[in-house]
Amino acid sequence: MLIGENLLPNYVAANLLVNKDGTAYFVHTADTEIQAKRLQTELKGLKAIELLTLNDYESDAYYIQKEIRAKLESIKSGKIGLNYTGGTKAMSAHAYRTLFYEETKDKIYRQRADIIFSYLDPRRLEMCIDREDNDRIRLKIKPDTLPVELVTIFQLHGLELKQKPTQQVKLPKLATELANVLKEESKSKQWFDWFYNVFREQAYRKKSNGGGDWKSETSLIDVSTSLEKLPKEILVAFQQEKFLINENELSLQQVQKTGVFQKIKHFCELLDGLWLEHYVLEQVKNIAAKHLIEDYGMNFEIVLTGTPGFQFDVAFTRGYQLFAISCTTTGKRDLCKSKLFEAYLRARQMGGDEARVALICCSNEPDTLKAEIFASTNDKKIAVFGREHLINLSEKIDEWITQVDREAK
């Protein structure tokens, strides 16, 4: 197996192609030695793994052929396969040529009969077996063939999560009502006016030099705010959650008493936009069984040494395919584009060409926003859901996944 920067295709190939009693040979360069060792650690089900280094000769035909041929001669029995999905183009070409021909005693090169060549097709989600005399054999990798957990994808890239992601949805009824409210611009304005000009004025501590944070827990517990200017749907949702001290007043002390949140500031953060991630996660859970989605979660915050980290708001895997969703309650075009573009780059980095990315926002023009991103990336594997889609989001995500399946046929 040729090892590349992204180990997910190698992980898939190793799990699908290597016999239980077989040996996996990871052909790597000096630049991908760390990746090869990391893959060796993650493939706990394989009994035998050997690392074969090409050092700095990833483009040197003679060296590549010499190292691989020496390893071939040491293999006494069994079928041999080359999976050339990873590695550089030069590595693929020279490795393929080395295994395709064998040298006879008379120093004549002839085609081998015992080598199986394979590669992973990211567009069709298939493992392809080459045949010289006929079309390739296409083995469809169905979602239940090889379920891969999200944490495995991060570990394959040597990434550390700041905290354990959650699958628990907080206040799903309130989140649903907020989605209903944001669907209409007039009610959306009413909500944001209350949140920023009433609630945050009491619960947020601004710094003199700009920025700020939520007040301390001891200060937040005394905060109570009028709900007179709030959309009626949200007022009713607060009532149902028992957050009110009278018919028209939200009390953070009452919020604390319900025990829904470990800290009061977590409730404040939810109102500040985190509710949308909870809402989206609930929509994913609603269709998980239908689409064989076994692993999902929200708040995947990645720690990077020396540089700012990044975050997937909501993500799930379907088989080994990564679906990343970026969420924002804004409708501002520049902010929406920034969120989507970062999610796109990170998802491709994590999940390769097979990864799919979506933005869920409050834009009134999601189609034109998608068209702009397509113009920059030339990649159709992007979805944008705007204000009009919030109320039937579960259905839209369902259609998105179905479309992905259709494109892979």
Short mmCIF file of N, CA and C in Angstrom, two decimals, residues 265-399:
data_model
loop_
_atom_site.label_atom_id
_atom_site.label_comp_id
_atom_site.label_asym_id
_atom_site.label_seq_id
_atom_site.Cartn_x
_atom_site.Cartn_y
_atom_site.Cartn_z
N LYS A 265 -23.96 29.98 32.13
CA LYS A 265 -23.42 30.58 30.91
C LYS A 265 -23.59 29.66 29.70
N HIS A 266 -23.74 28.36 29.94
CA HIS A 266 -23.99 27.44 28.84
C HIS A 266 -25.37 27.71 28.22
N PHE A 267 -26.33 28.11 29.04
CA PHE A 267 -27.65 28.51 28.53
C PHE A 267 -27.52 29.79 27.71
N CYS A 268 -26.72 30.73 28.21
CA CYS A 268 -26.49 31.99 27.48
C CYS A 268 -25.85 31.72 26.12
N GLU A 269 -24.89 30.80 26.10
CA GLU A 269 -24.22 30.45 24.85
C GLU A 269 -25.19 29.80 23.88
N LEU A 270 -26.11 29.00 24.40
CA LEU A 270 -27.10 28.36 23.55
C LEU A 270 -27.98 29.42 22.88
N LEU A 271 -28.41 30.42 23.64
CA LEU A 271 -29.23 31.48 23.06
C LEU A 271 -28.43 32.30 22.05
N ASP A 272 -27.12 32.34 22.22
CA ASP A 272 -26.26 33.16 21.36
C ASP A 272 -25.96 32.50 20.02
N GLY A 273 -26.64 31.42 19.70
CA GLY A 273 -26.48 30.78 18.40
C GLY A 273 -26.19 29.31 18.45
N LEU A 274 -25.75 28.81 19.60
CA LEU A 274 -25.44 27.38 19.71
C LEU A 274 -26.70 26.52 19.55
N TRP A 275 -27.86 27.14 19.77
CA TRP A 275 -29.12 26.41 19.60
C TRP A 275 -29.24 25.82 18.19
N LEU A 276 -28.69 26.52 17.19
CA LEU A 276 -28.80 26.04 15.81
C LEU A 276 -28.05 24.73 15.63
N GLU A 277 -26.90 24.59 16.27
CA GLU A 277 -26.17 23.33 16.18
C GLU A 277 -26.96 22.19 16.82
N HIS A 278 -27.60 22.49 17.95
CA HIS A 278 -28.44 21.47 18.60
C HIS A 278 -29.61 21.10 17.69
N TYR A 279 -30.18 22.09 17.06
CA TYR A 279 -31.31 21.85 16.16
C TYR A 279 -30.88 20.99 14.98
N VAL A 280 -29.73 21.31 14.39
CA VAL A 280 -29.22 20.56 13.24
C VAL A 280 -28.91 19.12 13.65
N LEU A 281 -28.30 18.95 14.81
CA LEU A 281 -27.99 17.60 15.27
C LEU A 281 -29.26 16.78 15.45
N GLU A 282 -30.31 17.41 15.95
CA GLU A 282 -31.60 16.71 16.12
C GLU A 282 -32.14 16.27 14.75
N GLN A 283 -31.97 17.10 13.73
CA GLN A 283 -32.45 16.74 12.39
C GLN A 283 -31.65 15.57 11.83
N VAL A 284 -30.36 15.54 12.11
CA VAL A 284 -29.52 14.41 11.67
C VAL A 284 -29.96 13.12 12.38
N LYS A 285 -30.22 13.22 13.67
CA LYS A 285 -30.65 12.04 14.43
C LYS A 285 -31.97 11.50 13.89
N ASN A 286 -32.83 12.39 13.41
CA ASN A 286 -34.14 11.96 12.91
C ASN A 286 -34.03 11.05 11.69
N ILE A 287 -32.95 11.21 10.92
CA ILE A 287 -32.81 10.41 9.69
C ILE A 287 -31.65 9.42 9.77
N ALA A 288 -31.04 9.29 10.94
CA ALA A 288 -29.85 8.45 11.09
C ALA A 288 -30.12 6.99 10.72
N ALA A 289 -31.20 6.44 11.23
CA ALA A 289 -31.50 5.02 10.97
C ALA A 289 -31.77 4.78 9.48
N LYS A 290 -32.49 5.69 8.85
CA LYS A 290 -32.84 5.55 7.43
C LYS A 290 -31.59 5.49 6.56
N HIS A 291 -30.58 6.29 6.89
CA HIS A 291 -29.39 6.39 6.05
C HIS A 291 -28.17 5.67 6.63
N LEU A 292 -28.40 4.79 7.61
CA LEU A 292 -27.32 3.99 8.19
C LEU A 292 -26.19 4.87 8.74
N ILE A 293 -26.59 5.97 9.38
CA ILE A 293 -25.63 6.87 10.02
C ILE A 293 -25.42 6.37 11.44
N GLU A 294 -24.21 5.85 11.71
CA GLU A 294 -23.96 5.25 13.02
C GLU A 294 -23.23 6.19 13.97
N ASP A 295 -22.50 7.17 13.45
CA ASP A 295 -21.76 8.08 14.34
C ASP A 295 -22.04 9.52 13.93
N TYR A 296 -22.38 10.33 14.91
CA TYR A 296 -22.68 11.73 14.67
C TYR A 296 -22.43 12.51 15.95
N GLY A 297 -22.35 13.80 15.85
CA GLY A 297 -22.13 14.62 17.04
C GLY A 297 -21.98 16.08 16.67
N MET A 298 -21.75 16.91 17.69
CA MET A 298 -21.57 18.34 17.48
C MET A 298 -20.43 18.85 18.34
N ASN A 299 -19.92 20.01 17.95
CA ASN A 299 -18.84 20.69 18.68
C ASN A 299 -17.54 19.89 18.66
N PHE A 300 -17.04 19.64 17.46
CA PHE A 300 -15.74 18.97 17.29
C PHE A 300 -14.68 20.06 17.22
N GLU A 301 -14.11 20.41 18.34
CA GLU A 301 -13.13 21.49 18.41
C GLU A 301 -11.73 20.90 18.38
N ILE A 302 -10.97 21.25 17.34
CA ILE A 302 -9.65 20.67 17.10
C ILE A 302 -8.56 21.57 17.65
N VAL A 303 -7.62 20.97 18.39
CA VAL A 303 -6.48 21.70 18.93
C VAL A 303 -5.31 21.58 17.97
N LEU A 304 -4.70 22.71 17.59
CA LEU A 304 -3.51 22.73 16.75
C LEU A 304 -2.39 23.44 17.48
N THR A 305 -1.22 22.85 17.50
CA THR A 305 -0.09 23.43 18.20
C THR A 305 0.45 24.65 17.45
N GLY A 306 0.52 25.78 18.15
CA GLY A 306 1.14 26.98 17.57
C GLY A 306 0.25 27.80 16.67
N THR A 307 -0.91 27.27 16.29
CA THR A 307 -1.83 28.01 15.43
C THR A 307 -3.26 27.83 15.96
N PRO A 308 -4.15 28.75 15.59
CA PRO A 308 -5.55 28.59 16.02
C PRO A 308 -6.13 27.28 15.50
N GLY A 309 -6.94 26.64 16.30
CA GLY A 309 -7.57 25.40 15.88
C GLY A 309 -8.77 25.68 14.97
N PHE A 310 -9.58 24.66 14.76
CA PHE A 310 -10.79 24.83 13.97
C PHE A 310 -11.86 23.92 14.55
N GLN A 311 -13.07 24.08 14.04
CA GLN A 311 -14.19 23.36 14.63
C GLN A 311 -15.17 22.92 13.56
N PHE A 312 -15.65 21.68 13.69
CA PHE A 312 -16.81 21.23 12.92
C PHE A 312 -18.02 21.40 13.84
N ASP A 313 -19.00 22.17 13.41
CA ASP A 313 -20.17 22.40 14.27
C ASP A 313 -20.95 21.11 14.46
N VAL A 314 -21.31 20.47 13.34
CA VAL A 314 -22.00 19.18 13.37
C VAL A 314 -21.34 18.30 12.31
N ALA A 315 -21.15 17.04 12.63
CA ALA A 315 -20.54 16.13 11.65
C ALA A 315 -21.10 14.73 11.87
N PHE A 316 -21.08 13.96 10.79
CA PHE A 316 -21.46 12.54 10.91
C PHE A 316 -20.73 11.76 9.82
N THR A 317 -20.60 10.47 10.06
CA THR A 317 -20.02 9.59 9.05
C THR A 317 -21.09 8.61 8.58
N ARG A 318 -21.02 8.33 7.31
CA ARG A 318 -21.90 7.35 6.70
C ARG A 318 -20.99 6.37 5.99
N GLY A 319 -20.78 5.21 6.62
CA GLY A 319 -19.70 4.35 6.18
C GLY A 319 -18.39 5.03 6.55
N TYR A 320 -17.53 5.22 5.55
CA TYR A 320 -16.28 5.94 5.82
C TYR A 320 -16.34 7.38 5.32
N GLN A 321 -17.50 7.78 4.77
CA GLN A 321 -17.64 9.10 4.17
C GLN A 321 -17.99 10.14 5.24
N LEU A 322 -17.23 11.24 5.23
CA LEU A 322 -17.42 12.32 6.20
C LEU A 322 -18.39 13.37 5.67
N PHE A 323 -19.38 13.72 6.48
CA PHE A 323 -20.29 14.83 6.21
C PHE A 323 -20.06 15.88 7.29
N ALA A 324 -19.66 17.08 6.88
CA ALA A 324 -19.39 18.17 7.83
C ALA A 324 -20.39 19.29 7.58
N ILE A 325 -20.97 19.81 8.65
CA ILE A 325 -21.98 20.86 8.54
C ILE A 325 -21.54 22.06 9.37
N SER A 326 -21.49 23.22 8.74
CA SER A 326 -21.17 24.46 9.41
C SER A 326 -22.47 25.22 9.66
N CYS A 327 -22.63 25.78 10.84
CA CYS A 327 -23.88 26.44 11.23
C CYS A 327 -23.64 27.89 11.64
N THR A 328 -24.51 28.78 11.20
CA THR A 328 -24.45 30.17 11.64
C THR A 328 -25.84 30.78 11.54
N THR A 329 -26.19 31.62 12.51
CA THR A 329 -27.50 32.27 12.51
C THR A 329 -27.48 33.59 11.74
N THR A 330 -26.36 33.92 11.14
CA THR A 330 -26.28 35.15 10.36
C THR A 330 -26.74 34.92 8.93
N GLY A 331 -27.14 36.01 8.28
CA GLY A 331 -27.47 35.95 6.87
C GLY A 331 -26.49 36.78 6.05
N LYS A 332 -25.48 37.35 6.72
CA LYS A 332 -24.51 38.20 6.03
C LYS A 332 -23.65 37.35 5.10
N ARG A 333 -23.57 37.79 3.87
CA ARG A 333 -22.95 36.99 2.82
C ARG A 333 -21.48 36.69 3.09
N ASP A 334 -20.72 37.71 3.52
CA ASP A 334 -19.28 37.50 3.71
C ASP A 334 -19.01 36.53 4.85
N LEU A 335 -19.79 36.59 5.92
CA LEU A 335 -19.60 35.67 7.04
C LEU A 335 -20.01 34.24 6.66
N CYS A 336 -21.09 34.13 5.91
CA CYS A 336 -21.54 32.81 5.47
C CYS A 336 -20.50 32.15 4.56
N LYS A 337 -19.96 32.92 3.64
CA LYS A 337 -18.93 32.40 2.73
C LYS A 337 -17.69 31.96 3.50
N SER A 338 -17.30 32.76 4.49
CA SER A 338 -16.12 32.43 5.28
C SER A 338 -16.32 31.12 6.04
N LYS A 339 -17.49 30.96 6.65
CA LYS A 339 -17.79 29.74 7.40
C LYS A 339 -17.78 28.51 6.48
N LEU A 340 -18.42 28.65 5.34
CA LEU A 340 -18.52 27.53 4.42
C LEU A 340 -17.17 27.16 3.84
N PHE A 341 -16.39 28.17 3.48
CA PHE A 341 -15.11 27.89 2.84
C PHE A 341 -14.15 27.19 3.81
N GLU A 342 -14.15 27.63 5.08
CA GLU A 342 -13.28 26.96 6.04
C GLU A 342 -13.73 25.51 6.26
N ALA A 343 -15.04 25.30 6.38
CA ALA A 343 -15.55 23.94 6.55
C ALA A 343 -15.19 23.07 5.36
N TYR A 344 -15.26 23.64 4.16
CA TYR A 344 -14.93 22.91 2.94
C TYR A 344 -13.47 22.47 2.96
N LEU A 345 -12.56 23.40 3.28
CA LEU A 345 -11.14 23.07 3.29
C LEU A 345 -10.81 22.02 4.34
N ARG A 346 -11.38 22.18 5.54
CA ARG A 346 -11.09 21.25 6.63
C ARG A 346 -11.68 19.87 6.35
N ALA A 347 -12.88 19.83 5.80
CA ALA A 347 -13.51 18.54 5.51
C ALA A 347 -12.73 17.77 4.46
N ARG A 348 -12.25 18.49 3.41
CA ARG A 348 -11.43 17.83 2.40
C ARG A 348 -10.13 17.33 3.00
N GLN A 349 -9.57 18.11 3.92
CA GLN A 349 -8.34 17.71 4.61
C GLN A 349 -8.56 16.43 5.41
N MET A 350 -9.70 16.33 6.08
CA MET A 350 -10.00 15.19 6.94
C MET A 350 -10.50 13.97 6.15
N GLY A 351 -11.45 14.23 5.26
CA GLY A 351 -12.15 13.12 4.61
C GLY A 351 -11.82 12.90 3.16
N GLY A 352 -10.90 13.71 2.60
CA GLY A 352 -10.50 13.52 1.21
C GLY A 352 -11.58 13.93 0.23
N ASP A 353 -11.46 13.44 -1.00
CA ASP A 353 -12.40 13.79 -2.07
C ASP A 353 -13.81 13.29 -1.79
N GLU A 354 -13.92 12.29 -0.93
CA GLU A 354 -15.24 11.73 -0.64
C GLU A 354 -16.06 12.61 0.30
N ALA A 355 -15.43 13.54 0.99
CA ALA A 355 -16.10 14.35 2.01
C ALA A 355 -17.18 15.24 1.39
N ARG A 356 -18.24 15.48 2.14
CA ARG A 356 -19.31 16.36 1.73
C ARG A 356 -19.49 17.46 2.79
N VAL A 357 -19.83 18.67 2.33
CA VAL A 357 -19.89 19.83 3.21
C VAL A 357 -21.20 20.58 2.99
N ALA A 358 -21.78 21.08 4.08
CA ALA A 358 -22.99 21.89 3.98
C ALA A 358 -22.88 23.08 4.92
N LEU A 359 -23.52 24.17 4.52
CA LEU A 359 -23.67 25.34 5.39
C LEU A 359 -25.15 25.52 5.67
N ILE A 360 -25.48 25.72 6.94
CA ILE A 360 -26.86 26.03 7.33
C ILE A 360 -26.84 27.42 7.94
N CYS A 361 -27.58 28.33 7.33
CA CYS A 361 -27.49 29.74 7.71
C CYS A 361 -28.85 30.41 7.55
N CYS A 362 -28.86 31.73 7.68
CA CYS A 362 -30.11 32.50 7.53
C CYS A 362 -30.07 33.37 6.29
N SER A 363 -29.32 32.96 5.30
CA SER A 363 -29.27 33.69 4.04
C SER A 363 -30.60 33.55 3.31
N ASN A 364 -31.00 34.64 2.65
CA ASN A 364 -32.21 34.60 1.82
C ASN A 364 -31.89 34.14 0.40
N GLU A 365 -30.61 33.98 0.09
CA GLU A 365 -30.19 33.59 -1.25
C GLU A 365 -29.18 32.44 -1.18
N PRO A 366 -29.57 31.30 -0.65
CA PRO A 366 -28.61 30.19 -0.50
C PRO A 366 -28.07 29.67 -1.84
N ASP A 367 -28.90 29.71 -2.89
CA ASP A 367 -28.45 29.19 -4.18
C ASP A 367 -27.33 30.04 -4.78
N THR A 368 -27.47 31.36 -4.69
CA THR A 368 -26.41 32.22 -5.23
C THR A 368 -25.14 32.13 -4.40
N LEU A 369 -25.30 31.92 -3.09
CA LEU A 369 -24.14 31.72 -2.21
C LEU A 369 -23.40 30.45 -2.60
N LYS A 370 -24.16 29.39 -2.86
CA LYS A 370 -23.56 28.12 -3.30
C LYS A 370 -22.85 28.30 -4.63
N ALA A 371 -23.45 29.08 -5.53
CA ALA A 371 -22.85 29.30 -6.84
C ALA A 371 -21.51 30.04 -6.73
N GLU A 372 -21.42 30.96 -5.78
CA GLU A 372 -20.17 31.69 -5.57
C GLU A 372 -19.07 30.76 -5.10
N ILE A 373 -19.40 29.89 -4.17
CA ILE A 373 -18.41 28.95 -3.66
C ILE A 373 -18.00 27.97 -4.76
N PHE A 374 -18.96 27.55 -5.57
CA PHE A 374 -18.64 26.65 -6.68
C PHE A 374 -17.68 27.32 -7.66
N ALA A 375 -17.89 28.62 -7.90
CA ALA A 375 -17.02 29.36 -8.80
C ALA A 375 -15.59 29.40 -8.29
N SER A 376 -15.42 29.36 -6.97
CA SER A 376 -14.07 29.41 -6.37
C SER A 376 -13.43 28.04 -6.29
N THR A 377 -14.25 26.99 -6.09
CA THR A 377 -13.71 25.65 -5.84
C THR A 377 -13.88 24.70 -7.01
N ASN A 378 -14.85 24.99 -7.89
CA ASN A 378 -15.20 24.08 -8.98
C ASN A 378 -15.59 22.71 -8.44
N ASP A 379 -16.22 22.72 -7.28
CA ASP A 379 -16.60 21.48 -6.60
C ASP A 379 -18.10 21.50 -6.33
N LYS A 380 -18.80 20.52 -6.87
CA LYS A 380 -20.25 20.46 -6.69
C LYS A 380 -20.67 19.78 -5.38
N LYS A 381 -19.71 19.28 -4.63
CA LYS A 381 -20.04 18.51 -3.43
C LYS A 381 -20.29 19.44 -2.22
N ILE A 382 -21.03 20.50 -2.45
CA ILE A 382 -21.32 21.49 -1.42
C ILE A 382 -22.82 21.75 -1.41
N ALA A 383 -23.40 21.85 -0.23
CA ALA A 383 -24.82 22.19 -0.09
C ALA A 383 -24.95 23.42 0.79
N VAL A 384 -25.92 24.28 0.47
CA VAL A 384 -26.20 25.47 1.29
C VAL A 384 -27.70 25.50 1.58
N PHE A 385 -28.05 25.55 2.85
CA PHE A 385 -29.44 25.64 3.27
C PHE A 385 -29.64 26.98 3.97
N GLY A 386 -30.62 27.75 3.49
CA GLY A 386 -30.85 29.09 4.01
C GLY A 386 -32.07 29.19 4.90
N ARG A 387 -32.51 30.42 5.10
CA ARG A 387 -33.63 30.70 5.99
C ARG A 387 -34.88 29.89 5.63
N GLU A 388 -35.15 29.79 4.34
CA GLU A 388 -36.37 29.10 3.89
C GLU A 388 -36.35 27.60 4.20
N HIS A 389 -35.17 27.04 4.45
CA HIS A 389 -35.06 25.59 4.65
C HIS A 389 -35.06 25.19 6.12
N LEU A 390 -35.03 26.16 7.02
CA LEU A 390 -34.87 25.83 8.44
C LEU A 390 -35.98 24.95 8.97
N ILE A 391 -37.20 25.22 8.59
CA ILE A 391 -38.32 24.51 9.20
C ILE A 391 -38.43 23.06 8.72
N ASN A 392 -37.97 22.78 7.49
CA ASN A 392 -38.01 21.39 6.99
C ASN A 392 -36.59 20.87 6.75
N LEU A 393 -35.70 21.19 7.68
CA LEU A 393 -34.28 20.89 7.51
C LEU A 393 -34.00 19.40 7.45
N SER A 394 -34.71 18.62 8.26
CA SER A 394 -34.50 17.18 8.26
C SER A 394 -34.76 16.60 6.86
N GLU A 395 -35.80 17.09 6.22
CA GLU A 395 -36.13 16.65 4.87
C GLU A 395 -35.05 17.06 3.88
N LYS A 396 -34.49 18.27 4.05
CA LYS A 396 -33.46 18.77 3.14
C LYS A 396 -32.16 17.98 3.29
N ILE A 397 -31.79 17.64 4.52
CA ILE A 397 -30.59 16.83 4.73
C ILE A 397 -30.79 15.44 4.14
N ASP A 398 -32.01 14.92 4.29
CA ASP A 398 -32.36 13.63 3.70
C ASP A 398 -32.17 13.67 2.18
N GLU A 399 -32.66 14.73 1.53
CA GLU A 399 -32.51 14.88 0.09
C GLU A 399 -31.05 15.03 -0.30
#
